[in-house]
Coordinates of C-alpha atoms in Angstrom, one line a residue:
M458 CA 125.3 130.9 74.2
N459 CA 126.8 133.9 75.8
R460 CA 130.5 133.4 75.5
H461 CA 131.7 136.0 77.6
A462 CA 129.8 134.8 80.4
L463 CA 131.2 131.4 79.7
V464 CA 134.6 132.8 80.1
C465 CA 133.5 134.4 83.5
R466 CA 132.0 131.0 84.8
N467 CA 135.0 129.2 83.9
I468 CA 137.4 131.6 85.6
L469 CA 135.1 132.0 88.7
E470 CA 135.0 128.1 89.1
H471 CA 138.8 128.0 88.6
P472 CA 140.8 131.1 89.4
D473 CA 143.9 129.5 88.2
I474 CA 142.8 128.3 84.9
T475 CA 145.4 128.9 81.9
Q476 CA 143.9 130.4 78.6
R477 CA 144.9 126.7 76.9
E478 CA 142.7 125.2 79.6
L479 CA 139.9 127.7 79.0
A480 CA 140.1 126.9 75.2
E481 CA 139.8 123.3 76.0
A482 CA 136.9 123.7 78.6
M483 CA 134.9 125.9 76.1
D484 CA 135.6 123.8 73.1
L485 CA 137.1 126.5 71.4
S486 CA 140.6 127.2 69.7
L487 CA 143.2 128.7 71.6
G488 CA 143.1 131.8 69.3
T489 CA 139.4 132.2 69.9
A490 CA 139.7 131.7 73.8
N491 CA 142.6 134.6 73.8
R492 CA 140.1 136.7 71.6
L493 CA 137.2 136.2 74.4
V494 CA 139.7 136.7 77.2
K495 CA 140.7 140.2 75.8
E496 CA 137.3 141.2 75.1
C497 CA 136.1 140.4 78.8
V498 CA 139.3 142.7 79.8
E499 CA 137.9 145.4 77.8
R500 CA 134.5 145.1 78.8
Q501 CA 135.9 144.9 82.5
L502 CA 134.3 142.0 83.4
I503 CA 137.5 140.0 84.4
G504 CA 140.7 141.8 85.6
L505 CA 144.2 140.5 85.6
M506 CA 145.8 140.1 88.7
E507 CA 149.4 140.3 90.0
D508 CA 149.8 136.7 90.2
G509 CA 149.2 136.6 86.6
H510 CA 145.5 134.9 86.7
Y511 CA 142.6 136.5 86.2
Q512 CA 139.4 137.4 88.4
V513 CA 135.7 138.0 87.7
T514 CA 134.7 141.7 88.6
S515 CA 131.7 143.0 89.9
E516 CA 130.6 143.6 86.3
G517 CA 131.3 140.0 85.3
M518 CA 129.4 138.8 88.3
E519 CA 126.3 141.0 87.5
L520 CA 126.5 139.7 84.0
L521 CA 126.6 136.1 85.4
E522 CA 123.6 136.5 87.7
Q523 CA 121.1 136.5 84.7
Y524 CA 122.6 132.8 84.0
R525 CA 122.2 131.5 87.6
V526 CA 120.5 128.1 87.6
D527 CA 117.2 128.0 89.4
G528 CA 116.7 124.7 89.9
A529 CA 115.9 121.2 88.3
V530 CA 113.4 118.6 87.3
I531 CA 114.2 115.1 87.6
I532 CA 111.9 112.7 85.4
A533 CA 111.5 109.4 87.6
A534 CA 108.1 108.5 86.4
G535 CA 108.4 105.4 84.3
F536 CA 108.4 101.9 85.1
G537 CA 112.0 100.7 83.4
S538 CA 110.8 97.8 81.8
R539 CA 114.1 96.6 80.4
F540 CA 115.5 96.2 83.9
V541 CA 113.0 93.8 85.1
P542 CA 112.9 92.2 87.4
L543 CA 115.1 94.8 89.4
T544 CA 112.6 97.5 88.7
F545 CA 109.6 95.2 89.8
E546 CA 110.7 96.2 93.1
T547 CA 112.9 99.1 92.8
P548 CA 112.0 102.4 90.4
K549 CA 115.1 102.3 87.8
G550 CA 116.6 105.6 89.1
L551 CA 116.9 104.2 92.8
L552 CA 119.3 101.4 91.4
E553 CA 122.7 101.6 92.8
V554 CA 125.8 102.0 90.9
F555 CA 129.0 101.3 92.4
G556 CA 127.1 101.4 95.8
E557 CA 125.4 104.7 95.4
R558 CA 121.9 105.2 93.9
M559 CA 121.9 107.2 90.5
I560 CA 119.0 109.7 91.3
E561 CA 121.0 110.3 94.8
R562 CA 124.2 111.0 93.0
Q563 CA 122.7 113.4 90.6
I564 CA 121.1 115.2 93.5
C565 CA 124.6 115.6 95.3
Q566 CA 126.0 117.0 92.2
L567 CA 123.5 119.5 92.1
H568 CA 123.9 120.2 95.7
Q569 CA 127.7 120.9 95.1
V570 CA 127.1 123.7 92.8
D571 CA 124.3 125.1 94.9
V572 CA 121.4 123.9 93.0
T573 CA 118.8 122.9 95.6
D574 CA 115.5 123.7 94.2
I575 CA 114.7 120.2 92.9
T576 CA 111.6 118.7 92.0
I577 CA 111.3 114.8 91.0
V578 CA 108.4 113.8 88.8
V579 CA 107.5 110.4 90.0
G580 CA 104.9 107.9 88.8
Y581 CA 105.5 104.3 89.1
L582 CA 106.2 103.1 92.8
K583 CA 105.9 106.8 93.8
E584 CA 106.3 106.1 97.7
K585 CA 109.6 104.9 97.3
F586 CA 110.9 108.2 96.5
D587 CA 109.5 109.8 99.5
Y588 CA 112.6 109.5 101.8
L589 CA 114.4 112.0 99.3
I590 CA 112.3 114.9 100.7
D591 CA 113.6 114.4 104.2
K592 CA 117.2 113.5 103.1
Y593 CA 117.8 116.3 100.2
G594 CA 114.7 118.7 100.8
V595 CA 113.4 117.7 97.1
K596 CA 109.7 118.1 96.0
L597 CA 107.8 115.4 94.3
L598 CA 105.2 115.7 91.7
Y599 CA 103.1 113.1 90.8
N600 CA 102.3 112.4 87.1
N601 CA 99.2 110.2 87.0
E602 CA 99.5 109.6 83.3
Y603 CA 103.2 107.8 83.6
S604 CA 101.9 104.1 82.7
T605 CA 99.8 105.3 79.5
K606 CA 102.0 108.2 78.2
N607 CA 105.6 109.1 77.6
T608 CA 107.7 112.0 78.4
L609 CA 105.6 114.6 76.6
A610 CA 102.9 114.3 79.3
T611 CA 105.7 114.4 81.9
I612 CA 107.2 117.5 81.1
Y613 CA 103.3 118.8 80.6
H614 CA 102.7 118.2 84.0
A615 CA 106.0 119.9 85.2
R616 CA 105.5 122.8 82.7
K617 CA 104.6 125.1 85.7
I618 CA 107.7 124.4 87.4
L619 CA 110.0 125.0 84.3
E620 CA 108.2 128.3 83.3
G621 CA 110.2 131.4 83.7
R622 CA 113.3 129.9 85.2
N623 CA 116.9 128.5 84.3
M624 CA 116.3 124.8 84.7
Y625 CA 118.0 121.7 84.5
L626 CA 115.9 118.7 82.8
L627 CA 117.3 115.6 84.0
S628 CA 116.6 111.8 83.9
S629 CA 117.0 109.9 87.3
D630 CA 118.4 106.9 85.7
N631 CA 121.5 108.7 84.3
W632 CA 125.0 108.5 85.8
M633 CA 127.6 111.2 85.2
R634 CA 131.1 110.4 86.2
E635 CA 132.2 113.7 86.8
N636 CA 129.9 116.7 88.0
M637 CA 128.7 118.4 84.7
Y638 CA 126.4 120.9 86.5
H639 CA 127.1 124.5 86.9
T640 CA 126.1 127.3 89.3
Y641 CA 125.6 129.5 86.2
E642 CA 124.7 128.2 82.9
C643 CA 125.2 130.6 79.7
G644 CA 122.7 128.9 77.3
S645 CA 120.4 126.3 76.5
W646 CA 122.2 122.7 76.0
Y647 CA 121.5 119.2 75.4
S648 CA 124.3 116.7 76.4
S649 CA 125.5 114.5 73.5
V650 CA 128.1 111.6 73.1
Y651 CA 129.7 110.3 69.9
K652 CA 128.3 107.1 68.6
E653 CA 130.3 105.2 65.9
G654 CA 128.6 103.2 63.5
D655 CA 125.0 102.8 62.5
T656 CA 122.8 104.0 65.9
S657 CA 119.0 104.1 66.6
E658 CA 119.9 107.1 69.0
W659 CA 118.5 110.7 68.1
C660 CA 121.4 112.3 65.9
L661 CA 122.4 116.0 66.2
S662 CA 123.4 118.3 63.1
F663 CA 125.1 121.6 64.4
N664 CA 127.0 124.3 63.0
K665 CA 130.6 125.7 64.0
K666 CA 129.4 127.2 67.3
G667 CA 127.6 124.1 68.2
K668 CA 124.1 125.4 67.4
I669 CA 121.8 122.3 66.8
Q670 CA 120.4 122.6 63.4
R671 CA 118.6 119.3 62.8
V672 CA 117.7 116.2 64.7
D673 CA 117.5 112.6 62.8
I674 CA 116.4 109.5 64.6
G675 CA 119.1 107.3 63.8
G676 CA 122.2 107.6 61.8
H677 CA 125.8 106.8 61.4
D678 CA 129.2 108.1 63.1
S679 CA 127.0 110.7 64.9
W680 CA 126.8 112.9 67.9
V681 CA 123.5 112.2 69.7
M682 CA 121.3 113.1 72.6
Y683 CA 122.4 111.8 75.7
G684 CA 122.0 113.0 79.1
P685 CA 121.2 116.1 81.0
V686 CA 119.7 119.2 79.4
F687 CA 119.7 122.8 80.5
L688 CA 117.0 124.9 79.4
R689 CA 117.1 128.8 79.7
K690 CA 113.8 130.8 80.5
E691 CA 113.7 132.7 77.4
W692 CA 114.0 129.1 75.6
S693 CA 111.1 127.5 77.6
R694 CA 109.1 130.5 77.0
Q695 CA 108.9 129.9 73.3
F696 CA 109.0 126.1 73.8
L697 CA 106.2 125.0 76.3
P698 CA 103.6 126.4 74.7
V699 CA 104.2 124.3 71.8
L700 CA 104.6 121.5 73.9
E701 CA 101.4 122.2 75.6
A702 CA 99.6 122.1 72.1
Y703 CA 101.1 118.9 71.1
Y704 CA 99.9 117.4 74.4
H705 CA 96.4 118.0 73.6
L706 CA 97.2 116.3 69.8
P707 CA 95.8 113.0 69.6
G708 CA 98.5 110.4 68.8
T709 CA 101.0 112.3 70.6
E710 CA 100.6 110.1 73.7
Q711 CA 103.8 107.9 73.3
F712 CA 106.0 111.0 72.0
Y713 CA 109.1 112.0 73.9
W714 CA 109.2 115.5 74.6
E715 CA 112.2 115.9 72.5
R716 CA 110.1 114.8 69.3
V717 CA 108.3 118.2 69.8
Y718 CA 111.8 119.9 69.6
L719 CA 112.7 117.8 66.7
E720 CA 109.8 118.8 64.8
L721 CA 110.1 122.5 65.8
V722 CA 114.1 122.3 64.7
N723 CA 113.4 120.3 61.2
G724 CA 110.6 122.6 60.3
T725 CA 107.6 120.0 60.4
A726 CA 105.8 121.5 63.5
Q727 CA 103.9 124.3 61.8
K728 CA 102.3 121.6 59.4
R729 CA 101.1 119.4 62.2
L730 CA 99.7 122.2 64.0
T731 CA 97.9 124.1 61.3
E732 CA 96.5 120.7 60.0
A733 CA 95.0 120.0 63.5
G734 CA 93.8 123.8 63.9
I735 CA 95.8 124.6 67.0
S736 CA 97.1 128.0 65.9
Q737 CA 94.5 129.5 68.5
L738 CA 95.6 127.2 71.3
A739 CA 96.9 130.1 74.0
Q740 CA 95.5 128.7 77.0
T741 CA 97.2 131.0 79.5
P742 CA 97.4 134.9 79.1
G743 CA 100.5 136.2 77.8
K744 CA 101.5 132.6 75.9
S745 CA 101.3 132.4 72.3
I746 CA 102.4 129.8 69.7
D747 CA 104.4 130.5 66.7
P748 CA 105.3 127.3 65.3
S749 CA 106.8 128.6 62.2
A750 CA 109.7 130.1 64.3
A751 CA 112.5 127.9 65.5
P752 CA 112.9 127.6 69.2
L753 CA 115.7 129.6 70.8
E754 CA 119.0 128.5 70.4
L755 CA 119.7 124.9 71.8
Y756 CA 123.5 124.0 71.7
I757 CA 125.3 120.8 72.0
N758 CA 127.2 120.1 74.8
R759 CA 129.6 117.3 73.7
Q760 CA 130.6 114.8 76.4
S761 CA 133.4 111.9 76.3
S762 CA 132.1 108.5 75.8
D763 CA 133.1 107.5 79.8
Q764 CA 131.3 110.6 81.2
V765 CA 127.6 110.1 80.7
Y766 CA 125.8 106.9 81.0
E767 CA 122.3 106.0 80.0
F768 CA 121.9 102.3 80.7
E769 CA 119.7 100.6 78.1
N770 CA 119.1 97.5 80.0
L771 CA 120.3 95.2 83.0
E772 CA 123.0 93.8 80.7
E773 CA 124.8 97.3 80.3
L774 CA 124.5 97.7 84.1
R775 CA 126.0 94.4 84.6
R776 CA 128.9 95.4 82.4
F777 CA 129.4 98.3 84.2
D778 CA 128.9 97.7 87.7
S779 CA 130.2 94.0 88.5
K780 CA 127.9 94.0 91.5
Y781 CA 124.9 93.2 89.4
Q782 CA 126.9 90.0 87.7
N783 CA 126.2 87.9 90.9
H784 CA 124.8 90.0 93.7
S785 CA 121.8 92.0 92.2
D786 CA 119.8 91.7 95.4
N787 CA 116.9 91.1 93.6
A788 CA 114.5 88.1 95.0
A789 CA 113.6 86.8 91.8
M790 CA 117.0 87.0 90.3
E791 CA 118.2 85.0 93.5
L792 CA 115.5 82.5 93.1
V793 CA 116.5 81.9 89.5
A794 CA 120.0 81.1 90.3
R795 CA 119.2 79.0 93.4
V796 CA 116.6 76.6 91.1
F797 CA 119.2 76.6 88.3
Q798 CA 122.3 76.4 90.5
I799 CA 124.1 78.9 88.5
P800 CA 125.5 82.2 89.2
E801 CA 123.3 85.4 88.1
S802 CA 125.7 86.1 85.5
Q803 CA 124.3 83.1 83.6
I804 CA 120.6 84.4 83.6
R805 CA 120.5 86.2 80.4
D806 CA 118.4 87.3 77.7
I807 CA 116.1 89.0 80.4
A808 CA 113.1 90.6 79.1
C809 CA 109.7 91.9 80.6
L810 CA 106.6 90.3 79.8
K811 CA 103.5 92.3 79.3
A812 CA 102.3 92.4 83.0
G813 CA 99.2 90.5 83.8
M814 CA 96.4 91.8 86.0
T815 CA 97.3 89.8 88.9
N816 CA 101.0 89.1 88.7
K817 CA 104.4 90.2 86.7
S818 CA 106.4 88.0 84.7
F819 CA 109.5 88.1 82.9
L820 CA 111.6 86.0 80.6
F821 CA 115.1 84.7 80.8
S822 CA 117.2 82.3 79.5
A823 CA 119.1 79.6 81.5
A824 CA 121.0 76.6 80.9
G825 CA 120.1 76.6 77.2
K826 CA 116.6 77.1 77.4
R827 CA 113.9 79.9 77.9
Y828 CA 111.5 80.2 80.9
I829 CA 109.1 82.6 82.7
C830 CA 109.3 83.6 86.4
R831 CA 106.1 84.8 87.6
I832 CA 105.9 87.3 90.4
P833 CA 102.9 87.9 92.5
G834 CA 101.4 91.3 92.0
P835 CA 101.0 93.6 95.3
G836 CA 97.8 92.6 97.2
T837 CA 97.7 89.2 95.9
E838 CA 98.3 87.6 99.0
L839 CA 94.9 88.3 100.3
L840 CA 93.1 87.3 97.1
I841 CA 94.7 84.1 96.1
S842 CA 95.5 81.1 98.3
R843 CA 99.0 79.7 96.6
S844 CA 98.6 76.5 98.5
Q845 CA 95.2 75.8 96.7
E846 CA 97.0 76.9 93.3
A847 CA 99.6 74.4 94.0
A848 CA 97.2 71.7 94.9
V849 CA 95.5 72.1 91.5
Y850 CA 98.5 71.9 89.2
E851 CA 99.1 68.6 91.3
A852 CA 95.8 67.5 90.5
V853 CA 95.6 68.1 86.6
K854 CA 99.2 66.5 86.0
P855 CA 97.5 63.5 84.3
L856 CA 96.1 65.5 81.8
D857 CA 99.1 67.2 80.6
V858 CA 97.2 70.6 79.5
T859 CA 99.2 72.9 81.6
E860 CA 102.4 74.7 81.3
H861 CA 105.4 72.8 82.3
V862 CA 106.1 74.1 85.9
L863 CA 109.8 73.8 87.5
Y864 CA 109.4 75.7 90.6
F865 CA 106.2 76.6 92.5
N866 CA 106.6 78.5 96.1
K867 CA 103.1 77.6 97.6
E868 CA 103.9 80.2 100.4
N869 CA 104.7 83.1 98.1
G870 CA 103.0 82.4 94.6
Y871 CA 106.5 82.7 92.9
K872 CA 106.5 80.3 90.0
I873 CA 108.7 79.4 87.1
A874 CA 107.3 77.6 84.0
E875 CA 108.9 76.6 80.5
F876 CA 108.6 79.2 77.8
Y877 CA 106.8 77.7 74.7
E878 CA 109.1 79.0 71.7
G879 CA 106.6 79.9 68.7
A880 CA 103.3 79.2 70.7
R881 CA 100.5 82.1 70.4
N882 CA 97.6 83.2 72.5
A883 CA 93.7 82.2 71.3
D884 CA 92.4 84.5 69.3
P885 CA 88.8 85.4 70.7
E886 CA 87.8 86.5 67.4
N887 CA 88.7 83.1 65.8
R888 CA 85.9 80.6 65.9
T889 CA 88.1 77.6 65.2
D890 CA 90.4 78.9 68.1
M891 CA 88.0 79.4 70.5
A892 CA 85.9 75.8 69.6
R893 CA 89.3 74.1 70.5
C894 CA 89.7 76.3 73.7
M895 CA 86.1 75.0 74.7
E896 CA 86.8 71.2 73.9
L897 CA 89.5 71.4 76.3
L898 CA 87.5 73.1 79.1
K899 CA 85.2 70.4 78.5
Q900 CA 87.8 67.7 78.9
I901 CA 88.9 69.2 82.0
H902 CA 85.4 69.3 83.3
Q903 CA 84.5 65.7 82.4
S904 CA 88.1 64.6 83.9
D905 CA 86.2 63.7 87.3
L906 CA 89.6 65.2 88.8
T907 CA 89.0 67.0 92.0
V908 CA 90.7 69.4 94.4
A909 CA 89.6 69.9 98.0
H910 CA 88.8 73.8 97.9
R911 CA 85.8 75.1 95.9
F912 CA 85.6 78.5 93.9
D913 CA 82.6 80.0 95.8
I914 CA 81.4 83.0 94.2
R915 CA 79.2 84.3 96.7
E916 CA 82.2 84.2 99.4
R917 CA 84.5 85.7 96.7
I918 CA 82.0 88.5 96.2
G919 CA 81.5 89.1 99.7
F920 CA 85.4 89.1 100.3
Y921 CA 86.0 91.4 97.5
E922 CA 83.4 93.5 98.8
D923 CA 84.9 93.7 102.3
L924 CA 88.2 94.5 100.9
C925 CA 86.9 97.5 99.0
Q926 CA 84.9 98.8 102.0
S927 CA 88.0 99.0 104.1
H928 CA 90.2 100.6 101.2
G929 CA 88.2 103.5 100.7
G930 CA 84.8 102.3 99.6
I931 CA 82.9 101.2 96.3
P932 CA 82.5 104.4 93.9
F933 CA 79.0 103.2 91.8
E934 CA 76.0 105.3 92.9
D935 CA 73.8 102.1 92.2
Y936 CA 75.8 99.6 93.9
P937 CA 73.5 98.5 96.7
Q938 CA 71.0 97.8 93.9
I939 CA 72.9 95.9 91.8
K940 CA 74.3 93.8 94.9
R941 CA 70.8 93.1 95.4
Q942 CA 70.2 92.0 91.8
M943 CA 73.7 89.9 92.1
T944 CA 72.2 88.3 95.2
E945 CA 69.1 87.0 93.4
L946 CA 71.0 85.4 90.7
M947 CA 73.1 83.8 93.3
D948 CA 70.1 82.7 95.3
G949 CA 68.6 81.3 91.9
L950 CA 71.7 79.3 90.9
D951 CA 72.0 77.5 94.4
H952 CA 68.2 76.7 93.9
L953 CA 69.5 74.7 90.7
D954 CA 71.7 72.9 92.5
R955 CA 74.0 72.8 89.6
P956 CA 77.0 70.1 89.4
R957 CA 80.5 70.8 90.2
A958 CA 83.5 70.0 88.6
L959 CA 87.3 71.3 88.8
S960 CA 87.2 75.0 86.9
H961 CA 89.5 77.0 85.7
I962 CA 87.7 80.3 86.4
D963 CA 90.5 82.7 84.7
S964 CA 89.6 81.1 81.1
V965 CA 90.8 84.4 79.4
A966 CA 91.7 83.6 75.8
D967 CA 95.3 85.0 76.6
N968 CA 95.8 81.7 78.8
F969 CA 95.0 79.4 76.0
L970 CA 98.4 78.5 74.6
F971 CA 98.4 77.0 70.8
L972 CA 101.8 75.3 70.5
P973 CA 103.6 74.8 67.1
D974 CA 103.0 70.8 67.5
G975 CA 99.0 71.4 67.3
N976 CA 98.8 70.9 71.2
I977 CA 97.1 73.5 73.5
R978 CA 98.1 74.2 77.0
L979 CA 95.9 76.3 79.6
I980 CA 98.1 78.4 81.8
D981 CA 97.7 80.4 85.1
W982 CA 95.5 78.1 87.3
E983 CA 95.6 80.4 90.4
Y984 CA 91.9 81.2 90.8
A985 CA 90.9 77.3 89.8
G986 CA 88.9 75.3 92.2
M987 CA 85.6 73.2 92.1
C988 CA 82.5 74.8 90.7
D989 CA 79.9 75.0 88.1
P990 CA 81.7 74.2 84.9
F991 CA 79.6 76.9 83.1
I992 CA 81.4 79.4 84.9
D993 CA 84.6 79.0 82.6
V994 CA 82.4 79.5 79.5
A995 CA 80.9 82.8 81.0
M996 CA 84.4 84.0 82.3
C997 CA 85.7 83.4 78.7
C998 CA 82.8 85.4 77.3
I999 CA 83.3 88.7 79.4
Y1000 CA 87.2 88.4 79.3
S1001 CA 86.7 88.4 75.4
Y1002 CA 84.3 91.4 75.6
Y1003 CA 81.7 89.2 74.1
N1004 CA 78.0 90.3 72.8
E1005 CA 74.9 88.1 73.4
D1006 CA 75.3 86.5 69.9
Q1007 CA 79.0 85.7 70.6
S1008 CA 78.2 84.7 74.0
D1009 CA 75.4 82.0 72.5
W1010 CA 77.7 80.8 70.2
L1011 CA 80.6 79.9 72.5
T1012 CA 78.0 78.1 74.8
E1013 CA 76.8 76.0 71.8
A1014 CA 80.5 75.3 70.9
Y1015 CA 81.1 74.3 74.5
L1016 CA 78.0 72.0 74.7
G1017 CA 78.3 70.6 71.1
R1018 CA 74.7 71.5 70.5
T1019 CA 72.1 74.1 70.9
P1020 CA 71.6 75.1 74.6
D1021 CA 68.2 75.2 76.2
S1022 CA 66.9 78.5 77.8
Q1023 CA 68.2 77.5 81.3
E1024 CA 71.6 76.7 80.2
L1025 CA 71.7 80.2 78.5
A1026 CA 70.4 81.8 81.6
V1027 CA 73.2 80.0 83.9
V1028 CA 75.5 81.3 81.7
Y1029 CA 74.2 84.7 81.4
S1030 CA 74.0 84.5 85.1
Y1031 CA 77.7 83.8 85.6
M1032 CA 78.5 86.7 83.0
A1033 CA 76.8 88.9 85.0
L1034 CA 78.4 87.5 88.7
G1035 CA 81.8 87.6 86.7
G1036 CA 81.2 91.1 85.9
F1037 CA 80.4 92.2 89.3
L1038 CA 83.1 90.1 91.0
W1039 CA 85.8 91.5 88.7
T1040 CA 84.4 95.0 89.4
L1041 CA 85.2 94.4 92.9
W1042 CA 88.6 93.0 92.4
A1043 CA 89.5 96.1 90.0
V1044 CA 88.0 98.5 92.5
Y1045 CA 90.3 97.3 95.3
K1046 CA 93.3 97.0 93.3
S1047 CA 92.7 100.5 92.2
A1048 CA 92.8 101.2 95.9
L1049 CA 96.5 99.8 95.8
G1050 CA 97.5 102.1 93.3
E1051 CA 97.0 100.0 90.4
E1052 CA 94.8 101.1 87.4
F1053 CA 92.9 99.2 84.6
G1054 CA 91.3 102.0 82.7
E1055 CA 88.0 101.1 81.5
Y1056 CA 88.1 97.7 82.5
T1057 CA 86.3 98.2 86.0
L1058 CA 83.3 99.9 83.9
I1059 CA 83.0 97.3 81.2
M1060 CA 82.9 94.5 83.9
Y1061 CA 80.1 96.6 85.8
R1062 CA 78.4 96.8 82.6
Y1063 CA 78.1 92.8 82.3
A1064 CA 76.5 92.4 85.7
K1065 CA 73.7 95.1 84.8
R1066 CA 73.3 93.9 81.2
Y1067 CA 73.3 90.0 81.6
Y1068 CA 71.3 90.1 84.7
Q1069 CA 68.4 91.4 82.8
K1070 CA 69.1 88.7 79.9
A1071 CA 69.3 86.4 82.5
K1072 CA 66.0 87.1 83.9
K1073 CA 64.3 87.5 80.5
I1074 CA 65.0 84.3 79.2
F1075 CA 64.1 82.1 82.3
P1076 CA 61.6 83.1 84.5
F1077 CA 63.1 81.4 87.7
F1078 CA 65.4 84.3 88.0
S1079 CA 62.4 86.9 88.1
T1080 CA 61.9 88.3 91.6
P1081 CA 58.6 86.7 92.9

């Protein structure tokens, strides 16, 4: 940290600053500040004016120029799970605080100090940030790993922007009361606030000059990493190659970028990289990695407790901005308040549930109990008839086998249901669990309950195929051949004239809830309709990634006896067709921006593999 340059910057920004104010601004004693001023005068960096104030000289401006801030990178790729349901609709950085979006506040503060070269690293709901290009002249950088990796990967993707430049590194969801940015920054720093008592934050140890010497995760009565960061180009030149090496190491996918710095400053990076054989990983000419050398000086930038805010969850935001108490402008929150006839402030303990493949859901407390609110995912209005789903829930009420639904909107699919405390999902590897699941399915199939609509797998395959073709096509090279094979199976099943019963279709193990009282509930009936009941056995098999032996066992558990060759062939056929159907479903969802990793490939393999198995054991399915 160049203190002489810091004196010049403070005088440049505040020409009438007193030496006492200068000492306070630089977090120094008055005596040290006086000495630094004297040295700056002697070096002709500043000069005393007739009015008794100091002015920065041309020599001082020349010194400052090397510390000019070149730009900023703002991290805005993540989902913000602790702010659901607000972040189902709006990225966390675009949430408003006192009527101003957090990321816009930071952009404006940067502009005030002539920092206008700003890159926002986006991922989740990336399109929501596009307007900032026109409004503020920012650039967007897409991080395609935002949903599977943490900020280490984010900085890896932004590394070219940071290289060779003096740059702010900011989070879109920070809120600074006063503008703490400057045209010139005289050393690399990490913002910090003091946390009394026990904390799980990243705690800093530093020397008298403020240089960080150690970082510990968790501590007591500590200054912690909190808020903006500034990185000088010399610091990044040494740090980024190490971060790049970490990015390529297995097991670092969920690392924060600060973890790399922690291990460098704490002396453990050398061991990690040496054990991984990464000492030679200088992938770019001119780069080198020396993990035994501590990174260039990083200083603590101590801030008051009311200056920097990193909102950890919606409850913190509610306490800070009263708007969020009762007027969050969020459809799901407004719905819950209306259904329970309570103000939004009484909706508490909000938590994101694991996002389903079709819907998003969150858990909340209201009126002394916990509930789940389901929000349909993008594009589902084309895939699912909510009026048909409502009809199914009404039809199965006499069986008392579904979740307790308090609210269902058959227009848009919003649903509020009771949360079962202590319940667990079925374990697909536990045969006792799965046998009970099959008993429940068989009970439903044999109930003689009916609905007016069918689940027609031929129609659904054709419908999903059309959606895929209109959204970029189907990427599999052998798709025409596999489509012919699926048509062959469907023709064969039609010839068998199989019986129809009310079927769940989405009989994944996660949809079977085992309650503490021993009962089972089957939830999420959005695909249900009249169909061959064997489809539920087949769907359960492919959802559980079962092999042939496991699938045969599940079929036997459902029937209560050994299946004959025709029954096995029918189950195999539905496994193939189910795999094909969900492949098309996943391709379409991918075109909408939602990725499901290897799921698409696995489902496509089921289509191919079980077509062959069905043909092999039951000649009817053989091509004439």
